[in-house]
Structure formats: structure tokens, C-alpha cells
Amino acid sequence: MIGVVGHFDHYDRFLQAIRKFRESGYDNLRVASPVPHHEIDEALERRESPVRAFTLAFAILGTIAGLFLTINTAVSYPLITGGKPIVSMPPFLVIVFEMTIMVGAIGTLLGLLVNARVPRVLIGPAYHPRFSEDQFGLFVFCTPDQIESVSSIFREAGAVEVRHVEG
Amino acid sequence: MAGYRLTYANVNRDILRTMEPPGKLWYILLAISIAFVALGGFAFATQVRYGMGVWGLTHPVMWAIDITNFVFWIGIAHSGTLISAILFLFRVRWRAPIYRTAEAVTVFALFTAALFPIIHLGRPWYFYWLLPYQQVGGLWINFRSPLVWDVFAVLTYMMVSIIFFFTGLVPDLAVVRDQAKGWRRRLYAFLAQGWQGTDRQWRHYTAAYLFLAALATPLVVSVHSVVSWDFAVSILPGWHSTIFAPYFVAGAIHSGLAMVIALLIPIRRIFRLDPYVTQTHLENLAKLIILTGLIVGYSYAVEFFIAWYSANTFEQGAFLYRVVGDYAWGSWIMIIFNAVVPLLFFVKKIRTSTPWLLGISLLINVGMWFERFIIIVTSLAHAYDPYTWGLYKPTWVDLSITAGSFAWFGMWFLLFAKFLPIVSIVEVKEQLPPPTKAEMTAGAPE
Amino acid sequence: MEVNRRDFLKVLGIGGAATLTSCSAQPPEKLIPYLIPVEEIIPGKATWYATVCRECPAGCGMLVRTLEGRAVKVEGNPDHPVNRGRLCARGQASLQGLYNPDRIRQPLLKDASGSFKSVSWEEAEAWLAGRLAELRQRGKGSGIAWLTPHTTGTLDQLIDRWLQALGSKRRLRYEPFAYEPIKSANRLAFGLEAIPTYDLESSEVIIAFGSDFLETWISPVMYAREFAAMRTYEHGRMGRLIFIGPRLSLTAANADQWVSVPPGTEGVVALGMVRVIVTEGLSKAVPKGKVDSIKSVVNRYTPQFVSKATGVEPEQLERLARRFAQANPGLALGGGTAVSGQEATSTLVAVNLLNYVTGNVGETVLFGPLSTLSRLSTYREMVALIAAMQRGQVSSLFFSEVNPAFTLPKAAGFEQALEKVPLVVSCSSFMDETTAKANLVLPTHTPLESWGDHEPWEGMHGLMQPAMQPVFQTRSLGDLLLSLAKRLGDAPAAVFKEENFYEFLRARWRELHQRVRPDVEFEAFWVEALRRGGEFKELPARRVRLNVGALPQALKGLELPGQAGSLILLPYPSINHFDGRGANKSWLQELPDPMTQLTWDSWLEVHPEDAKRLAIGEGDLVVVKSSHGEIKLPAHLYPGLKRGVVAVPIGQGHTAYGRYADPHHPNALDTRVKERGANPLTLLAPEPDSRSGGLLWLSARVTLTKTGTKYLLASVSGSDRQHNRGIAQVIPLEEITRGGQEAGHPTKKDHPVRQMYPPHEHPIYRWGMVIDLNSCIGCSACVVACYAENNVPVVGKEEVARGREASWIRIERFAEGPPDRPETRFLPMLCQHCDAAPCEPVCPVYATVHNSEGLNIQVYNRCVGTRYCSNNCPYMVRRFNWFTYEWPEPLHLQLNPDVTVREKGVMEKCTFCLQRITDGKARAKEEGRPVRDGEIVPACAQACPTRAIVFGDLKDPESEVSRLSRSPRRYRIFEQLNTQPAITYLKKIVPGPKEI
């Protein structure tokens, strides 16, 4: 994988750069920024994150698990306490609720890890510490022959630094 | 430091500065907390060796400050999730600089609270019998027992808050990583889990964070409700009351907010974070406290009203005993500190003056501790059968373990203050207008 | 000494185990178990032995339950006429005498340095024989004195003959409570110096002049049973008890009316009543002539005079007199420490007169069979002995199981006199204040290890047999005396043919056999006696005539005893410790005094008004000073006193009576508590009563001074009042006569409550209990029985003060009504085994659940100790193991092997004696039948002298418990909570003031 990274001090310039690259047909872009911004997603036209699905699925799973746990254990070893029925739903629902939340939260975390590809061990050469500080980074994948033109677009767009990255 | 200009760069600088190698004060405080934790540990060892009898507990008061501490710390734990999750859902902007501290309070308060269900057992070495797994002869735990609900509620709450806390931390850890050298770099590189702030990571991150917040919000309400049911589902006059769930939740948030203020004020001073944690933030917290204080006050009133209105000898006996009995002094501390004192925040001068804020929030914490003490002890001391009435007097063990629990919380918090960014770098930046070519007008976040 | 089970198994077969140590084993068949023959004994299966309880002179029949050769429980012997299967707290605790950790374990000889050193039996006997021989050579044999407690039957004869053999007649039967005034009064009135037997059961109205017959007076268990029977409500009739005396004792608290009068004025009241009766012509079975002479004697005791002297309203006096005269029959009792001043004899003559004019003599007061207590030595004789000792006329003093150094007034100078006696030999089981002064201690068996017999009244021969092998190297007194006689050469030896006491006993019983049942063969007679616990024969009553002539003389001294300013001290025998002999038993120490609810202590009862005057508060340590000495005691404000009287329980303040009695003992239970009560006898005057020769218990006038220090009183009561919570309920007599509850307001039970959940099934049995508050007298026998049966730990004073006593059943004492006229209510409280038990659902680990027989069961090994169950129990009957409690060796041998010993950190509570239920069901199963009603009896119900507690199957509509639970007096505690308890209480019946 080869490409060019442009560092931007300024957010507006950076957004313009993204748009320009897309106009000039470069769709394979990657962005690194100190803060999230939906303009970036809009500019890159990303679709909605699928994490929500994870949350829902696991929450439902939690509910079912909760019901199974409480009812099944009570029935399989019936003991009368306080003259209450073996399957007493009101108290069981408390457990069910907690299970729903817990499993749902675990699912959400899972969804995040899976989709965001974290945790990862290696940090790519394209990354630069200033991206976590005050600079916006734009990485354009391209073929060796395109490097020149890409770099020039970066300069026009006002990148304070343009790096050529390989591997 | 009015007019101090916040930019992405100096946000990084200012907040990372809080993580510089600690000074003498920090070490002294840490040493003190560890000493008290050790004392508490010794007291617990004594209890294990000789039996629960070394506590001041007795018949009929079989729960006292062991459970008081449990409920108190669970309560403290509520502010965090409230501020981070609920205010997040409501998109409250002033949340950004304070939520990290609040969440830390939550997590460490839970660490503390979770000790007491184990400590208070007569045979603590069997605490795992309370966990849901198949035990001898296929017996499971009794899901009808409020104590089991506790186990689930607390464990869930602990897990969710830790996930929430850590998720929020990751991007900041990346920042630290990028600025750190040597072993610290390696440490934070590991903690940051290879975060790069790419568009993909951010996209799923924001989504996940939103849903976690959405899950945490009902949870925070449920947890203290469940804790309150430890008492509400019993048949003891003074415990058996339907108002308990909302009453306890409000009380929990009440104490939680107070605790956050009490911690933010020194932090703000020590780490010179005034531009981030401004007077406005504290004032907003103070306003919330007015609200919770009013709810708590109302609950007190209702309890007494119902006791009178029920025309039930036992109820009336219990509540009369609270205000005129052996522990009346505690009841008055509880009523005045929790319901009356907070009303001072109606006065702008008071809620904007740091000393007043600090003082009152400390009083509220004292008051809330006594609220739990009074509810638990007075109700047990004067239960149904007058012949069994008795008093509870703490011994050195009760007190040492209580002191130990506060120290334990302090210890974690001190470590947090030095090893993690106490203000969320990313979210503060989010509140700033991003640097643009046509800028030079950026100011402090409102 | 570690006594292991196998040793026991080995010797179990050897019946006369007790005699084993006297080197003459008995063949197995000599010891006859109550229920099954020896050869059928199976480990784990209980064997019962019938014997006699010797904790007090009453001599109740006792059955000892032994397992693997060790006694684990004692119960009343149903065949025994005295107690009919019941037993008091002290009797239940006799096991702790047997296994007392502070028992003397082998002979002790005092050396030159004045400290004891253990010696072998051989040495001890040789030494003693030597000294005795020497004495006899020097012609001092006549100077040998023998001091025993109330001893009857064979041992009594043996001692007398032994003394005679050595040429002495100095023999005293010493009891601190010897009832001298009763004897002298009977001599004066009826010319018979004796103690009659009383028939409480058939009496309709009992008037007790100071006699605490439900606690310690003569034969409490028998009287409690008879009292409960006479006070039962049947066909519209119910007996009454009126108590006249200065202090609200347990007996007074159970009376329908307590008339509090200044001490010493009871006689005036009695004569006042006599006067009303004779003047109104209400007297019964009295010849006209006698009536007139009686009139003249009592003429001056007009209601007004009486009222002036005693504060009893004239109307009240008249009402009482008329009521008593109508009673058919009535019974007036008198005596006890409350009636023991100079005027005591006159008082009791007055009581006799009252019984006479109402025709009770021969009806309920029976001169024959006479109580053997009549044979007790008087206090005057003790004083004489002390004088003789002082003069050096006593060459040697032998004593056994008496403790005069503690039970005599200090001023009597017994201890000093003892110094003058060259040879003092103690044959006691325990170290005590007197034994500590002996030169030689020959430890004897406790009654549970000995052969013997006891005769509480004429014709009542209780037979004692050892229930187990001796715990320590002790010997039975009988064997000891016999072998000593052998060593003393021909003359004494010749007196006794028998090898050992067992033979001696059988020889005496051969004579009895000849007298009573010559028709049957002796062995059969003997075996039968062993089985039944004795030979019981009814004797006809003797007729007695009133000696009218003597009356004026006999009644003198009833003028009010002058008591200017200073307070009158009323020492009273403690229901727990009697004269102090119970104080070395931890159960009795931990058992709350029924009236004051205090434990592990003695105290000074002060009337709140007097206390206010003297600025004394509850728990203030005060110096009580009389002209004869002073003691320090904590004040306890007690409204149940006549003003101007202070009362102190007898029995505490020991200095050498083992770890439980003596707070300074190295092994004492409490580490911090250093003072526990004091001995009121320090304050009493030594002079005997000139007329009766008795001890003047009321002689002391005391002054109180505060020390300024507060004293820790370990009370178990959280509140004396029930704050209108309807715990111990009563029903007015007229309401019950009108048809009870139906007439009054109905309880929830009458119109069914709608339940949220369907009731759960009880397939075969459903265990339940009924407790009749009209019968419960609060004696607390059930509490000690429960301690014994269920291995309930004793926690000590400090822990009790904290509220950590571990008793599974407690007697709650509530005082209703005005403080000076308290209406006392007793309520046995134990696990209610609720159908909808609040304790169960809150347990996270199912450590307490409901079983198919309606029991609320506690699973010790499952309990983690969250203690939520206790918090959620409205009855607060659950007990927590704050520590791992210990049973000092050899007390652990008493532990019931059928019941788990609990460890620290677990909750426990009453199980309805689950082990007995299981046992009963097993027996029924073997015989292929359902459990019979009344077959299973929990320890508390078994012990109850008044049968207030009934246990059984609620599913069987015909069972006694079902029948009673339908009574119109039924109610269940905190019914409104819908916990549906398995225990039904029956309201106490209270006659209105006009109905007394």
C-alpha cells in the first residue's frame, strides 16, 4: 500500500481538500483527526455505523438469558420461601432487566471493537502524533505514478506538510 | 486567567500538564490513604479471625454502618453516570470538562461499595455463594432475594461504568501516548489500543458511545432503586415504603453531585484548570443540587406524613423514634444537611462562591451518610416487638473499616489524578470551534 | 480429663458404674433403664434412667436421657407424684452440675502452707482414718459433727449410724430455708411441729401470705402444676390467687391481685379477715364455742385497724374475707423469707387460724403425709453448733453439699468458728466457700452418678440410680463412709454388714418391700421401683385440733415492727440460684430473672419513689449498710415493692464457687466484668428468732449511699411495656363467660383474608403449637430445657448486655397498668414458623426455607450470614453466632449429638426440636403407623410445669393442638402482617377487680 499524507492546520482547508480529491476521482481516502466531526463523514459520504445492531441483538439476548436463568433455576430446584410461588415474576424481572443492560453494553463494546478494528498493535506509517493534537491528516491511496499529482493537490489545498508513505 | 485563549494545542498542553510527575503533597496523601486502607484491612482480618462479634452489631440491629457505607458509596457512584450519560444524551455542553472526574468517582465509588456486601457477611470466605452458578446438588441462588438483585445490579453497574469510562478514555490515551516518552509511552501505547482517530474509528466510536450512554441512563436509575428495595421489600416499619426507589435515586444523585463538587474544587485549584472547569460548571452542579435537595426534602416530609396518616402504631412508632429517640441527633443532621442547607444555593452569591460550595457539598455528604445510617439503624433498633428493642454502638472495627473504605476511594482517586487525564481532552476540543483559516476569533468554551 | 465415648461404651453395660470406682463392680442387670433393658442399648439410641432431682429439697422425679453412656438431657418423670413429668429450670440445669468444669476431680489435702494438693483416694482415706482413730483414742469421738443438706432415706440413716458408730450424735440437716416459723406456728396452733402438705389443685381461692410457691417455696414444680390446674377456666369457673406481701415476686405477679403490705403486717391482714369471717358468721365447720373464743381473740383487728396498720382498704379487706370464706375450699399459705421477722410465728398462726375458720384444715392443709422438711435442723441448732465449735467442743466437722460459709449470716461467725475445728472434712462435688476451708476434700459423686433414695414427704420413696459412669475420680458418699468404717477397726466396721452403699440401699429397700408389698418378690419390686423411679404410697391425713387457749399467747407480737426512716432489707431466694447453689451453672446465670429480666448478677431493688428521694438512678452502684456489714450492689428501680422496702436476690456474690459464680475466677467467662453481685447475708443479724429458732431474714435495716460509679446491668428486656402492640393479650373473665371472642370483637381469622398466592400443601403433617398465656407463669424452665436440648451457647454477661444472648425461646415480661399496681404478663416467644415467613425470601442463598411439614428450617451449613432474615423477622427470634462459642471441658460432653453445634457467622433459631420430630416419625414408620398425637414433644413443651405449651399436628383436626387453636381465646401475634404463624396464643384470662 502506498499513498500520500497531507497535514492540515486548518479544518476548513482540510475539508476543502477532501472534497477536491473526491472531485478529482480519488475515492480511497482515509482521515485522522483529533476530534470527530460529522462534516468529515459527510464529506467522505460514509454510511451509518452498524454498532446499533450489535447493541440491540445483545440486549435481546440478555433478556432471554435473564428469563432462562431465573425461571429455569427456580423450577429445577423448587424451594418455597415466604409462601411465594416458585416462579415469581416480579422479582425475576429485576434480574432480567439487569441482564438486558449488561449483555447489551457488552455487545456495544464488541460492536465497537469489531467495526473500528481496534485493538490494533501496529500504527501505520501514515499516522503522525500531531493528528491527536491539533492537525488533521488526510491519506490518499494512489499508484506510484499518481504521487506527484496528489502531492500538488495537497499543496494547493494548503497542507502544511505533505508526506509520501510506503508499506 | 480570563481571556485565556483555548486552542487544540494548549488544551493538550494544559491537560497533559496535570499528569506531570507528582509533588510532595500527592505522595503524602497517598501514604495516608494507604495507611488507612491497611488499618481497615487489619480490622477485617480481626473480623474473619474472631467472627462478626468484633463489630458493634447486635440483636436486633444486625445491619448498621456496614450497609450504611455500602448504600452511601453506591449513591456516590451515581453522579458519574448521571453527568456523563444523561447530560450527554441531552447534549449539555458544560458536561465536557467535568464528566471524566465524575466517571472516575463512579468507578472508584463502586470499587468501594462492592467491598461491603462481602465484608458484612458472617462468613465472608463464602461470598462466592452469592454468585449465580450451579452449586452443591444443583442449587442456585434465590432470585427472589433483594440481596441477589443487588449482586446483579452492582455487577452490571460496575461493568457498564468501567466500559463507559474506558471507552471515553481511549482517544485521550492516544493523545498521551503521542506526547509521552519511554516506559510511559509503552504503557499508554498499550492502553490506547492503537487508537489513531481515523474516520472509521471515530464513526463507530461516536455511535457506540451514544448507545452506551443510552444503556447507562436507565441503569443508573435502576441500580439505586434496587438498592432501595433491599429495604423497601422488607416488612420493617421505616423500611417498608413504596417511596424508597425515587427517594433513594434522588438522594444518590444528591450526594454524588456534592462529592463531584467537593473533588473538582481542589482539582481545579491544584491543576490550575480554571479555564476548563469554570465557575459556571460548578454553578450548574449547584443548581442540580437544589433540585435533588428539594426532592430529598419532599421525600422526608412524605415519609413522616404517611406515618402519621397511616394511623399505624408501628409506622408511627418508628418515625417518632427517629426524631426523638436515641439517634435523634443523626436524624436532625440528615434533615438539615440534606434538605435545608442545599436551599442556600438559591442565593447566587453562595452558589458562585467556592468556599460556600465546598462547605455545603461536604455537609451534604455527611448528611447523606447519616440518612442511610438513620434509615437502617433506627428502624432496626425499634422494630415490632418492644421487648427486643436495642441499641447499636460501633466498635473500633466498624470505624476502622469505614475509615478504610474512604481511604480506599481516595487512594484510587489519587492514582487516577496522576495517571489519567482528569479532563477529557477530546471532548473539550470538541467544544472548541475547529481552527480555520478565517479564524483568530476562538475564545474560551462557554 | 478427656472422657472418650468408647470408654463409656465399655462401662455402659456395667450398671452400678457409680460403684465401680469403689472397687466392687455391679453385674449389668443391676441397672435398669427406664425404657429398654441394657442389653438392647444401641449407639445413637437414647437410654433413659429414672432418678431423683436433688437441686433443691423438693425431690422431683427425673429421667436422664443418656447416649453412648453420657447423660445429655434430664426430664421430669411422668410417674413421679411430685412433678408428674415436669421440671424447673434448676432441675434442667442439674446436668451442668454433673459436667461442671470446676468440679473437684480428685481428693485434696491441705498442706502446711494452707494450699490444697491432690492426693490419691488411698492416701486420703488412710490419712483420714488415722486422724479419726486418733480422735477416738483421745475420746473425742463424740466431738465429731456431721452437716448435710436435707437428706432423707438410706443415706440419712447411714450417716446417723456411722456417727453413732464413732460415738457422736452431732448431726445437723441444714437448709438455709428451713421453714422454722411454719413448724412453730403449727406447734402452737395444732400441737404438731411439722410442715403439712398443701392441696392447691382442689382449692378455689388461694391466699398466699408471702410464700413464693411458684419459685422456691417447698415444692415449686408441684405447686406450679397444681396452681395452673386450679386456675384453668372450666365450666364457667376459674380459681383465684391473691398474694399478700411487700414484694411483687413471680408468684405475686401471677396472682389475680397483689395486695402490697409492709413486711411483717401480713398477720394483721389475716386476722382482719378472720374477724370479718367470724363476725359475719361465714366460718365453716367450727363449733359455736370455738367461734366465740376466736372472736374475742381477733376482736381488735377491725377493718379500720387493719387498714391503719397495713394500708389495705377496709372494703378490700372485707371483700377478700368474704370471697375466701365462700371459696370451697380455699387455701391460705404463709411463709418464705418475706414472713421471717420476729412476728413470723404469729403471722403464720394467724394464717392457720384463717385456714381453720374457713374449714380448710384437713381439706387443703393436710397434716399427713407430712413433708420431710419438718425434720430439718433449725437455724438455732446451727448457731448452737457454731458456739460449740467456738468452744472447741467439735473435734472434727464433716459436711457434704452444704455451704454455710455462704448461706449463713456473716455475723454468725461460722468461718471464724471453723478455724477452731482441728479436722474439717468436705465431701462435696464442688469447691465452694466452705469446702475451701476444709483440711481434707473428698469429692463425691453428683446425684446423677449416685445410688440413693429421697423421701420428700412420708410414703414418697424416690429411688436414685446412677445415669452414667462418674465423670471424674469421685466416689459416692455412702461408699466412702462404709469404706472409712472398715478402716476404723472392728467396732464401727461391725455396724455395717454391707459391702458398699448399693447393697446397703437394697437392704433398706428390702425392709420397705416387707412393709409395703410383701406379696411380690423383691427383685420384681426393686426392678419396678427402678423403672418407675420409686415406690409411692398414699398416706391418710391426720386430724388436728385447734388449740384455742394458746391463741392469745401465740398471736402476740403482731404489733407493727417499728421502722423509723431506714429501709427494710428483704433478701429473697432467687428462682435461678435458690440459696446460691445454682450460681455455678452457666445456664442459670444466663437465664434472665423472670421479674427483673436481669442476668448474671444480683442487684438492689429500690422503689422508684424511694430512689428519687435518695437520688439513686438505675444501675447506680450503691453501698448497702446494715449494723452487721455492708455490700456494694447496683440499684435496679423496681416498682413492685412496698415503699420503704429494698429487696436483694440471694445466690450471687460467691468468692470460691467456680468460673460461673465467681467473677474473679481465672477462667471466668468475662474478661472485663470484675464484680457480679453480692451476698445479702453479709447484712443480716446472727441471732435466731426467739420463737421459731429460724433465721430472721427480715432483720436488717439498711442505709444506702451512692458510690457515684455506674454499674453495667445486663438486662435482656428492651422495653417493659408493649406500647399497645397487642403482643401479650388478655381477655376479661366476664367476656369469656359471655362466650368469648364471638361476643367480643372478632379477629381477622374469623372473616377469611384474601391471600395473594395459593396456600402451599403440607402433604402429611403440619406441625404447630399452642401457648396458653393463662397457664404460663414465666418460670423459664422451657428456656433452660431448650439450652440443654439444642446446644444453645452461653455468651456471658458482657455479650448479654450487648443483646447477644442466644436463647431460642425467651419469656417476654411486660408490665401493664399503673407502675405501683403492675399487671404482669408473660409471653414465651420463639420462632413462629410462619407459613409466609418474611425471613425466607430475603435469604440470597436459600439458607432458610419452608418445608413440607410447615416448618421454617434453617440450613446452617448453607448460611453465609447476611443477617437479613433476622432484620426481616417481626418477632426478632433469630439468633446469630457472633463468635464460635465454646463449651469448656467436660461441659462439651453434655452436647446433644442429635443437634449441630453452630460455628461463627451463621444464623440459628428454634427448630421446633426438629431432631425430636424426625425421631418420632422414624419410630412411627418402624411401627407402620402415623405419628400419634402428643408423641412428639419439643423440649420446651416437655419441661413446662404448667403444660402451657402444646405441640402437634395441625392437619389432624382431632389433635389437642388443633382443638386448642380453635379456642375462643386464640390469637396470633402481629396477625395483621399476614405472616400466618404456626403458633397460636391463648389470651390470659383476667378477672375484673370486682370479680376477685
GROMACS .gro file of C-alpha atoms in nm, chain B residues 95-294:
model
  200
  262ARG     CA    1  -2.062   1.845   3.083
  263ALA     CA    2  -1.742   1.806   2.878
  264PRO     CA    3  -1.474   1.923   3.119
  265ILE     CA    4  -1.617   1.759   3.432
  266TYR     CA    5  -1.752   1.424   3.322
  267ARG     CA    6  -1.418   1.245   3.338
  268THR     CA    7  -1.381   1.322   3.707
  269ALA     CA    8  -1.744   1.229   3.764
  270GLU     CA    9  -1.699   0.893   3.593
  271ALA     CA   10  -1.382   0.829   3.790
  272VAL     CA   11  -1.580   0.896   4.107
  273THR     CA   12  -1.839   0.646   3.986
  274VAL     CA   13  -1.592   0.371   3.915
  275PHE     CA   14  -1.395   0.412   4.235
  276ALA     CA   15  -1.707   0.453   4.446
  277LEU     CA   16  -1.822   0.122   4.304
  278PHE     CA   17  -1.488  -0.037   4.386
  279THR     CA   18  -1.551   0.076   4.742
  280ALA     CA   19  -1.918  -0.011   4.761
  281ALA     CA   20  -1.858  -0.359   4.625
  282LEU     CA   21  -1.640  -0.441   4.925
  283PHE     CA   22  -1.918  -0.411   5.179
  284PRO     CA   23  -2.152  -0.686   5.066
  285ILE     CA   24  -1.854  -0.915   5.120
  286ILE     CA   25  -1.725  -0.758   5.441
  287HIS     CA   26  -2.067  -0.760   5.610
  288LEU     CA   27  -2.112  -1.137   5.571
  289GLY     CA   28  -2.089  -1.355   5.877
  290ARG     CA   29  -1.879  -1.594   5.674
  291PRO     CA   30  -1.712  -1.369   5.414
  292TRP     CA   31  -1.498  -1.655   5.288
  293TYR     CA   32  -1.812  -1.793   5.126
  294PHE     CA   33  -1.902  -1.468   4.944
  295TYR     CA   34  -1.898  -1.651   4.610
  296TRP     CA   35  -2.205  -1.846   4.717
  297LEU     CA   36  -2.394  -1.529   4.626
  298LEU     CA   37  -2.290  -1.555   4.262
  299PRO     CA   38  -2.515  -1.716   4.002
  300TYR     CA   39  -2.363  -2.055   3.934
  301GLN     CA   40  -2.483  -2.405   3.995
  302GLN     CA   41  -2.385  -2.505   4.348
  303VAL     CA   42  -2.394  -2.822   4.554
  304GLY     CA   43  -2.674  -3.052   4.446
  305GLY     CA   44  -2.779  -2.827   4.163
  306LEU     CA   45  -2.887  -2.549   4.394
  307TRP     CA   46  -2.871  -2.195   4.258
  308ILE     CA   47  -2.915  -1.866   4.435
  309ASN     CA   48  -3.252  -1.729   4.540
  310PHE     CA   49  -3.352  -1.479   4.274
  311ARG     CA   50  -3.636  -1.364   4.499
  312SER     CA   51  -3.388  -1.214   4.740
  313PRO     CA   52  -3.317  -0.841   4.712
  314LEU     CA   53  -2.958  -0.918   4.801
  315VAL     CA   54  -2.929  -1.116   4.480
  316TRP     CA   55  -3.080  -0.826   4.289
  317ASP     CA   56  -2.803  -0.621   4.447
  318VAL     CA   57  -2.540  -0.858   4.321
  319PHE     CA   58  -2.673  -0.825   3.967
  320ALA     CA   59  -2.735  -0.452   3.983
  321VAL     CA   60  -2.395  -0.370   4.127
  322LEU     CA   61  -2.202  -0.602   3.898
  323THR     CA   62  -2.390  -0.468   3.594
  324TYR     CA   63  -2.339  -0.113   3.703
  325MET     CA   64  -1.971  -0.174   3.767
  326MET     CA   65  -1.917  -0.339   3.429
  327VAL     CA   66  -2.108  -0.076   3.232
  328SER     CA   67  -1.939   0.216   3.406
  329ILE     CA   68  -1.597   0.065   3.351
  330ILE     CA   69  -1.671   0.010   2.981
  331PHE     CA   70  -1.808   0.360   2.955
  332PHE     CA   71  -1.516   0.510   3.143
  333PHE     CA   72  -1.255   0.327   2.941
  334THR     CA   73  -1.419   0.388   2.604
  335GLY     CA   74  -1.423   0.757   2.679
  336LEU     CA   75  -1.058   0.740   2.778
  337VAL     CA   76  -0.915   0.569   2.472
  338PRO     CA   77  -0.878   0.873   2.240
  339ASP     CA   78  -0.722   1.071   2.526
  340LEU     CA   79  -0.485   0.786   2.597
  341ALA     CA   80  -0.378   0.808   2.235
  342VAL     CA   81  -0.301   1.175   2.293
  343VAL     CA   82  -0.096   1.091   2.598
  344ARG     CA   83   0.080   0.817   2.407
  345ASP     CA   84   0.177   1.056   2.130
  346GLN     CA   85   0.327   1.302   2.377
  347ALA     CA   86   0.492   1.054   2.612
  348LYS     CA   87   0.842   0.909   2.614
  349GLY     CA   88   0.999   0.586   2.737
  350TRP     CA   89   0.806   0.344   2.954
  351ARG     CA   90   0.514   0.583   2.980
  352ARG     CA   91   0.489   0.578   2.603
  353ARG     CA   92   0.485   0.198   2.600
  354LEU     CA   93   0.226   0.194   2.879
  355TYR     CA   94  -0.010   0.438   2.714
  356ALA     CA   95   0.051   0.282   2.371
  357PHE     CA   96  -0.086  -0.037   2.521
  358LEU     CA   97  -0.378   0.139   2.692
  359ALA     CA   98  -0.467   0.335   2.378
  360GLN     CA   99  -0.516   0.007   2.198
  361GLY     CA  100  -0.374   0.152   1.875
  362TRP     CA  101  -0.613   0.440   1.851
  363GLN     CA  102  -0.546   0.670   1.555
  364GLY     CA  103  -0.853   0.881   1.533
  365THR     CA  104  -0.923   0.768   1.181
  366ASP     CA  105  -1.262   0.849   1.035
  367ARG     CA  106  -1.369   0.485   1.071
  368GLN     CA  107  -1.269   0.465   1.433
  369TRP     CA  108  -1.442   0.793   1.513
  370ARG     CA  109  -1.758   0.695   1.332
  371HIS     CA  110  -1.814   0.371   1.524
  372TYR     CA  111  -1.678   0.526   1.840
  373THR     CA  112  -1.939   0.802   1.845
  374ALA     CA  113  -2.215   0.553   1.771
  375ALA     CA  114  -2.101   0.312   2.042
  376TYR     CA  115  -2.059   0.591   2.294
  377LEU     CA  116  -2.411   0.709   2.226
  378PHE     CA  117  -2.560   0.364   2.284
  379LEU     CA  118  -2.358   0.307   2.596
  380ALA     CA  119  -2.496   0.633   2.727
  381ALA     CA  120  -2.843   0.518   2.630
  382LEU     CA  121  -2.796   0.193   2.823
  383ALA     CA  122  -2.635   0.356   3.123
  384THR     CA  123  -2.920   0.601   3.173
  385PRO     CA  124  -3.193   0.352   3.273
  386LEU     CA  125  -2.928   0.155   3.459
  387VAL     CA  126  -2.834   0.444   3.683
  388VAL     CA  127  -3.198   0.479   3.779
  389SER     CA  128  -3.243   0.106   3.831
  390VAL     CA  129  -2.935   0.047   4.045
  391HIS     CA  130  -3.027   0.265   4.334
  392SER     CA  131  -3.388   0.159   4.307
  393VAL     CA  132  -3.271  -0.197   4.355
  394VAL     CA  133  -3.055  -0.095   4.648
  395SER     CA  134  -3.353   0.085   4.798
  396TRP     CA  135  -3.558  -0.233   4.761
  397ASP     CA  136  -3.317  -0.406   4.998
  398PHE     CA  137  -3.518  -0.211   5.248
  399ALA     CA  138  -3.847  -0.145   5.074
  400VAL     CA  139  -3.936  -0.512   5.020
  401SER     CA  140  -3.876  -0.594   5.387
  402ILE     CA  141  -4.165  -0.563   5.630
  403LEU     CA  142  -3.984  -0.344   5.877
  404PRO     CA  143  -4.155  -0.015   5.969
  405GLY     CA  144  -3.932   0.262   5.836
  406TRP     CA  145  -3.804   0.037   5.557
  407HIS     CA  146  -4.123  -0.094   5.406
  408SER     CA  147  -4.213   0.207   5.193
  409THR     CA  148  -4.306   0.249   4.826
  410ILE     CA  149  -4.142   0.588   4.801
  411PHE     CA  150  -3.798   0.441   4.852
  412ALA     CA  151  -3.689   0.394   4.490
  413PRO     CA  152  -3.725   0.755   4.371
  414TYR     CA  153  -3.626   0.878   4.715
  415PHE     CA  154  -3.301   0.684   4.710
  416VAL     CA  155  -3.219   0.769   4.347
  417ALA     CA  156  -3.260   1.138   4.417
  418GLY     CA  157  -3.057   1.104   4.734
  419ALA     CA  158  -2.786   0.918   4.548
  420ILE     CA  159  -2.754   1.186   4.284
  421HIS     CA  160  -2.768   1.446   4.559
  422SER     CA  161  -2.466   1.302   4.733
  423GLY     CA  162  -2.296   1.220   4.404
  424LEU     CA  163  -2.311   1.576   4.279
  425ALA     CA  164  -2.191   1.704   4.612
  426MET     CA  165  -1.898   1.465   4.601
  427VAL     CA  166  -1.807   1.576   4.248
  428ILE     CA  167  -1.807   1.942   4.351
  429ALA     CA  168  -1.604   1.860   4.660
  430LEU     CA  169  -1.344   1.691   4.440
  431LEU     CA  170  -1.350   1.934   4.146
  432ILE     CA  171  -1.280   2.240   4.355
  433PRO     CA  172  -0.940   2.127   4.484
  434ILE     CA  173  -0.850   1.971   4.149
  435ARG     CA  174  -0.935   2.293   3.972
  436ARG     CA  175  -0.716   2.485   4.212
  437ILE     CA  176  -0.426   2.243   4.221
  438PHE     CA  177  -0.406   2.180   3.849
  439ARG     CA  178  -0.496   2.538   3.753
  440LEU     CA  179  -0.783   2.420   3.535
  441ASP     CA  180  -0.995   2.730   3.582
  442PRO     CA  181  -1.032   2.789   3.206
  443TYR     CA  182  -1.176   2.441   3.171
  444VAL     CA  183  -1.371   2.388   3.490
  445THR     CA  184  -1.522   2.731   3.520
  446GLN     CA  185  -1.740   2.889   3.788
  447THR     CA  186  -2.032   2.823   3.554
  448HIS     CA  187  -1.980   2.449   3.570
  449LEU     CA  188  -1.979   2.444   3.947
  450GLU     CA  189  -2.278   2.673   3.950
  451ASN     CA  190  -2.471   2.441   3.722
  452LEU     CA  191  -2.390   2.148   3.951
  453ALA     CA  192  -2.509   2.359   4.243
  454LYS     CA  193  -2.837   2.420   4.061
  455LEU     CA  194  -2.882   2.047   4.010
  456ILE     CA  195  -2.819   2.002   4.381
  457ILE     CA  196  -3.102   2.240   4.458
  458LEU     CA  197  -3.330   2.014   4.257
  459THR     CA  198  -3.218   1.689   4.419
  460GLY     CA  199  -3.218   1.856   4.759
  461LEU     CA  200  -3.581   1.954   4.710
   0.00000   0.00000   0.00000
